[in-house]
Short mmCIF file of C-alpha atoms in Angstrom, two decimals:
data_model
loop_
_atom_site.label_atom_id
_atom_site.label_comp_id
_atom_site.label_asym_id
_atom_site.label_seq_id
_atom_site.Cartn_x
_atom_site.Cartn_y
_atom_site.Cartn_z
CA UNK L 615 -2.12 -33.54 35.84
CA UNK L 616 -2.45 -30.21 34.06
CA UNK L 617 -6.25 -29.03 33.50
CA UNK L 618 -7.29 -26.35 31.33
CA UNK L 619 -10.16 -24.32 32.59
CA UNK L 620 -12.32 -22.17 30.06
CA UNK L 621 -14.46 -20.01 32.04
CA UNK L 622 -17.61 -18.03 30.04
CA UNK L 623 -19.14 -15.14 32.11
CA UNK L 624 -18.35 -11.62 31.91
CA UNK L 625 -18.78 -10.63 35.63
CA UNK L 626 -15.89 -12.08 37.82
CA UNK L 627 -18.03 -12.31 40.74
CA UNK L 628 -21.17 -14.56 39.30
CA UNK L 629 -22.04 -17.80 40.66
CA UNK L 630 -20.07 -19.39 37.77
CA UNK L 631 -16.85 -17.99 38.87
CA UNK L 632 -17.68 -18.89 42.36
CA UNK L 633 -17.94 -22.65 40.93
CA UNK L 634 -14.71 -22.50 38.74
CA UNK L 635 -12.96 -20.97 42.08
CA UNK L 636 -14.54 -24.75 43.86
CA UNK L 637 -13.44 -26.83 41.31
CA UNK L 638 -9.54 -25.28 41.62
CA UNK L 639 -9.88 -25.78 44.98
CA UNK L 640 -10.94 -29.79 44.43
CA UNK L 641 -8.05 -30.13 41.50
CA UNK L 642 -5.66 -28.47 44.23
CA UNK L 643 -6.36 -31.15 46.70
CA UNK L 644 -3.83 -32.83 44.81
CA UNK L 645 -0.89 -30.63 44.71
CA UNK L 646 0.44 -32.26 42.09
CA UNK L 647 -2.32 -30.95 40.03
CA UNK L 648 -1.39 -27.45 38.30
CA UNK L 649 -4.32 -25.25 36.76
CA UNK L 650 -4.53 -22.72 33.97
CA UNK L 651 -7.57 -20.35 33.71
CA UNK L 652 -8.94 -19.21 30.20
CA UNK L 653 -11.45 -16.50 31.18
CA UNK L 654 -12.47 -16.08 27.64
CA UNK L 655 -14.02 -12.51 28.30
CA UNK L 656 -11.47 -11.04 30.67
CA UNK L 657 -8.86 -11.61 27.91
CA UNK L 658 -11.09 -10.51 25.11
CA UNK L 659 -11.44 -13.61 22.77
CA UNK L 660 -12.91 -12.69 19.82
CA UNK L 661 -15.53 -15.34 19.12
CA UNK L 662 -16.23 -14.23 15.14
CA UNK L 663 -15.95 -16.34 12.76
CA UNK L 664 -13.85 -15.13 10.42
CA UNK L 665 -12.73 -14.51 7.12
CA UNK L 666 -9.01 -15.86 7.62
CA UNK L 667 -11.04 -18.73 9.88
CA UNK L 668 -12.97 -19.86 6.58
CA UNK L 669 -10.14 -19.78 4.26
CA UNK L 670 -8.21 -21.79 6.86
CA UNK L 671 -10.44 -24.53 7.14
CA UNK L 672 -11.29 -24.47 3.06
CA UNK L 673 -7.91 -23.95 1.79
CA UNK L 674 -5.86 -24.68 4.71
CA UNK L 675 -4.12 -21.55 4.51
CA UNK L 676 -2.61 -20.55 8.46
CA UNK L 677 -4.72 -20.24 11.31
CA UNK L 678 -5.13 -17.08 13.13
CA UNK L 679 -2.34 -16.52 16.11
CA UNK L 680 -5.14 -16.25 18.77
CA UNK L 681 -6.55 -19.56 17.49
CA UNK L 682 -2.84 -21.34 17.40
CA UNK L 683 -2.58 -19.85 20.96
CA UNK L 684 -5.81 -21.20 22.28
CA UNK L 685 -4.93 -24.57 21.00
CA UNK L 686 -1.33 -24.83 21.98
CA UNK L 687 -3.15 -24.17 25.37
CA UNK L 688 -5.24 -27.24 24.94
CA UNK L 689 -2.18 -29.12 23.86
CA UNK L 690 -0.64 -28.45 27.20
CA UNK L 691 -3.39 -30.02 29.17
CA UNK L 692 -4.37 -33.43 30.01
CA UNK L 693 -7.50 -32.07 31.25
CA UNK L 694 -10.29 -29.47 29.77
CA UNK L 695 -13.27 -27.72 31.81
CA UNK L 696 -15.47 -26.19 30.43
CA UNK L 697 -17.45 -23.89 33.17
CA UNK L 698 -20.76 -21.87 31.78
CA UNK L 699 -24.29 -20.23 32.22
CA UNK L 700 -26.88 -22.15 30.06
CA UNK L 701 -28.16 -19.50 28.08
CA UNK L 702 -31.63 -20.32 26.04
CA UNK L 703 -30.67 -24.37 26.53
CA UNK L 704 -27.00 -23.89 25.49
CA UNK L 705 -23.62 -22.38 26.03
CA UNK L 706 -23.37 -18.93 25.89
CA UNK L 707 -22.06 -17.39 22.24
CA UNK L 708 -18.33 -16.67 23.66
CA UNK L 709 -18.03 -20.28 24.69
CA UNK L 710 -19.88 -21.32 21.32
CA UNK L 711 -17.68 -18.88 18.94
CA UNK L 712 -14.06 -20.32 20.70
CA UNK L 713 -15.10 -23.93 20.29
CA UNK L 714 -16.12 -23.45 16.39
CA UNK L 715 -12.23 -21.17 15.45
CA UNK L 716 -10.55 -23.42 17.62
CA UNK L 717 -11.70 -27.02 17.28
CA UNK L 718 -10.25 -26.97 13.49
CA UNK L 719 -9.81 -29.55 11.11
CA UNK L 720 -6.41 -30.97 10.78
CA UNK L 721 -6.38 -30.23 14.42
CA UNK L 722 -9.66 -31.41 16.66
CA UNK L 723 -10.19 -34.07 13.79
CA UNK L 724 -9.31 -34.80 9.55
CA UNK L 725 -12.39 -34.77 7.52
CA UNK L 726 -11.19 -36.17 3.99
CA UNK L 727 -13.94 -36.73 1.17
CA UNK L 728 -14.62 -40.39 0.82
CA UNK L 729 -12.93 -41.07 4.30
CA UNK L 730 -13.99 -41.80 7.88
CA UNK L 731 -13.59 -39.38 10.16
CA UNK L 732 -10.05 -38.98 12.00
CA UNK L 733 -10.58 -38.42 15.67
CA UNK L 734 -7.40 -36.55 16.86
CA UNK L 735 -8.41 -35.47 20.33
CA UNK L 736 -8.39 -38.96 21.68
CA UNK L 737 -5.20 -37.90 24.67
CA UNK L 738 -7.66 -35.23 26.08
CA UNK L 739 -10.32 -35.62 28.80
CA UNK L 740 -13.35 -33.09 29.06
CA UNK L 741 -15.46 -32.36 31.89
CA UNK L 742 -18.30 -29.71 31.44
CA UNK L 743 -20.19 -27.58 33.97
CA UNK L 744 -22.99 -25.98 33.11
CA UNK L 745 -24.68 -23.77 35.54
CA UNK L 746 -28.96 -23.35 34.52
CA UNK L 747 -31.86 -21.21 35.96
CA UNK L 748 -34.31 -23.69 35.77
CA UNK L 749 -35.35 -26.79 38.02
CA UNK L 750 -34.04 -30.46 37.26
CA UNK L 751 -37.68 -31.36 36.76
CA UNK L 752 -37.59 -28.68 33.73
CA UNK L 753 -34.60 -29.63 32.12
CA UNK L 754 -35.90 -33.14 32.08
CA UNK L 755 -39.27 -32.92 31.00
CA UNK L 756 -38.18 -30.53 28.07
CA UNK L 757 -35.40 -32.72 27.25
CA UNK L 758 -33.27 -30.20 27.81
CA UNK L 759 -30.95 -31.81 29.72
CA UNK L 760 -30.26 -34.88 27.21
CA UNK L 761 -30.00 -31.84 24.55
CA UNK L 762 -27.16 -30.33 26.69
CA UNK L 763 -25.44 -33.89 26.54
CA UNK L 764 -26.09 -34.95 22.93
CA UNK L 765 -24.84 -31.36 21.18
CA UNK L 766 -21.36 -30.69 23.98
CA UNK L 767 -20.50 -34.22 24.83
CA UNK L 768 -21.31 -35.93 21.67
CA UNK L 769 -21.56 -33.55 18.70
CA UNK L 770 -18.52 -31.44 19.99
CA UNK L 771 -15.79 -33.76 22.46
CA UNK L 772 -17.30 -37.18 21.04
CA UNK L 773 -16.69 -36.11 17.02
CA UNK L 774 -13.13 -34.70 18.46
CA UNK L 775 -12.35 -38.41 19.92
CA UNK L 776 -11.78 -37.02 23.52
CA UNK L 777 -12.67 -38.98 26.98
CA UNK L 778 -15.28 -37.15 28.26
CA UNK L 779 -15.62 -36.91 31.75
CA UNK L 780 -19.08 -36.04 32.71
CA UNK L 781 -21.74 -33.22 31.92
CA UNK L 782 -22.58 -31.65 35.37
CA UNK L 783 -25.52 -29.80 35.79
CA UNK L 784 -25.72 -26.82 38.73
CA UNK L 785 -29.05 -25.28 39.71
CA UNK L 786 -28.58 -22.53 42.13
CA UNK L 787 -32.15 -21.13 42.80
CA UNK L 788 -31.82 -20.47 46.25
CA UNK L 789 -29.66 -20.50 48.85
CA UNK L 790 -29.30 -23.86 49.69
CA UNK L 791 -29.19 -25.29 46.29
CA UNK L 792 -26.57 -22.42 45.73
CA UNK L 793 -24.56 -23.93 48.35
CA UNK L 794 -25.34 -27.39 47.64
CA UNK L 795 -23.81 -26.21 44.20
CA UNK L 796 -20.76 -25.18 45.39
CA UNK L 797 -19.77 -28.17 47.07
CA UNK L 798 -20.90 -30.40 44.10
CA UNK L 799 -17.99 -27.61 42.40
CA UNK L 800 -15.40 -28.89 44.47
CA UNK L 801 -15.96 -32.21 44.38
CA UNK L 802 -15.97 -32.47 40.84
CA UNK L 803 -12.59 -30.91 41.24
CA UNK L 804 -11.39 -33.71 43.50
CA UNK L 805 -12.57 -36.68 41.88
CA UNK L 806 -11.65 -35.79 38.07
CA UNK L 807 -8.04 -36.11 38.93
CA UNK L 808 -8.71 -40.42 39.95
CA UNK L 809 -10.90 -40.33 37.08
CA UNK L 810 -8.73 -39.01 34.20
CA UNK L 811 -6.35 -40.95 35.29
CA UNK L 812 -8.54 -44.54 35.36
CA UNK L 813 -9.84 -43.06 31.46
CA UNK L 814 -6.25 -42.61 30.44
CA UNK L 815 -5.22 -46.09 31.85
CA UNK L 816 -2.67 -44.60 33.76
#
């Protein structure tokens, strides 16, 4: 199994690095399992929405090359993470920017007037990890949580067709729960490779 993992925090040693680093080390349990890292701000990705962006998607001129790139990178993977801070209830604008130029129509899904929509990402599973400052009991009583779920795993993955694998939740706000956290990390790692294969009927 190949897994894509698209990483969204600019300092290389935060806690959500740390958790991307736990969930390798659960996909490597199986050493059959190989692993590429998109660390959208080491490598610069330009999350602007752009001119040449709108004029592919209204008159279906070319994509831009880092846009083919990222999604020839998807294409390679039977697997995506997604691994995140929650910033103000939602991903951070980075991981927000590279969704909306590369998730394109003709590609994610075909939306033709006075047609359902195609789903085209059906082949793909998705597992998210979002990482919050907050306490369970916040993110629940605000709703915050089922917002989380309902806007990523439905509005985004669900409208794309793809299996989607879970929406994990990490509160590190001390040093326990930051460890607790970390071992959640790598067993997410270690279970998704049983359970994308049970989703893809393999």
């Amino acid at each position: 199994m190949h897994s894509l993992i698209v990483i969204a925090h600019p300092d290389a040693g935060s806690y959500t690095h740390a958790v991307a680093k736990q969930v390798i080390a659960g996909l490597q349990e199986d050493p059959q399992n190989t692993v590429e890292i998109a660390d959208l701000t080491a490598e610069g990705f330009d999350p602007s929405y752009t001119d040449a962006d709108y004029r592919a998607f209204r008159d279906g001129t070319a994509l831009p090359a880092d846009v083919v790139a990222e999604q020839a990178r998807i294409d390679r993977a039977d697997l995506l993470i997604l691994i995140f801070p929650v910033y103000w209830w939602s991903m951070p604008a980075i991981l927000k920017g590279w969704i909306d130029r590369v998730f394109t129509n003709g590609w994610a899904y075909i939306d033709a007037e006075g047609q359902e929509t195609t789903r085209l990402l059906g082949r793909l599973s998705v597992q998210t990890v979002a990482i919050g400052g907050a306490t369970q009991h916040t993110y629940d009583k605000r709703g915050y949580a089922k917002a989380l779920r309902t806007q990523i795993d439905e509005g985004i993955f669900g409208y794309a067709g793809a299996r989607r694998m879970g929406l994990d939740l990490l509160l590190p706000l001390d040093d326990a729960s930051s460890q607790a956290g970390l071992q959640r990390a790598r067993a997410i790692g270690a279970n998704l490779t049983c359970a994308t294969q049970e989703a893809a009927g393999v």
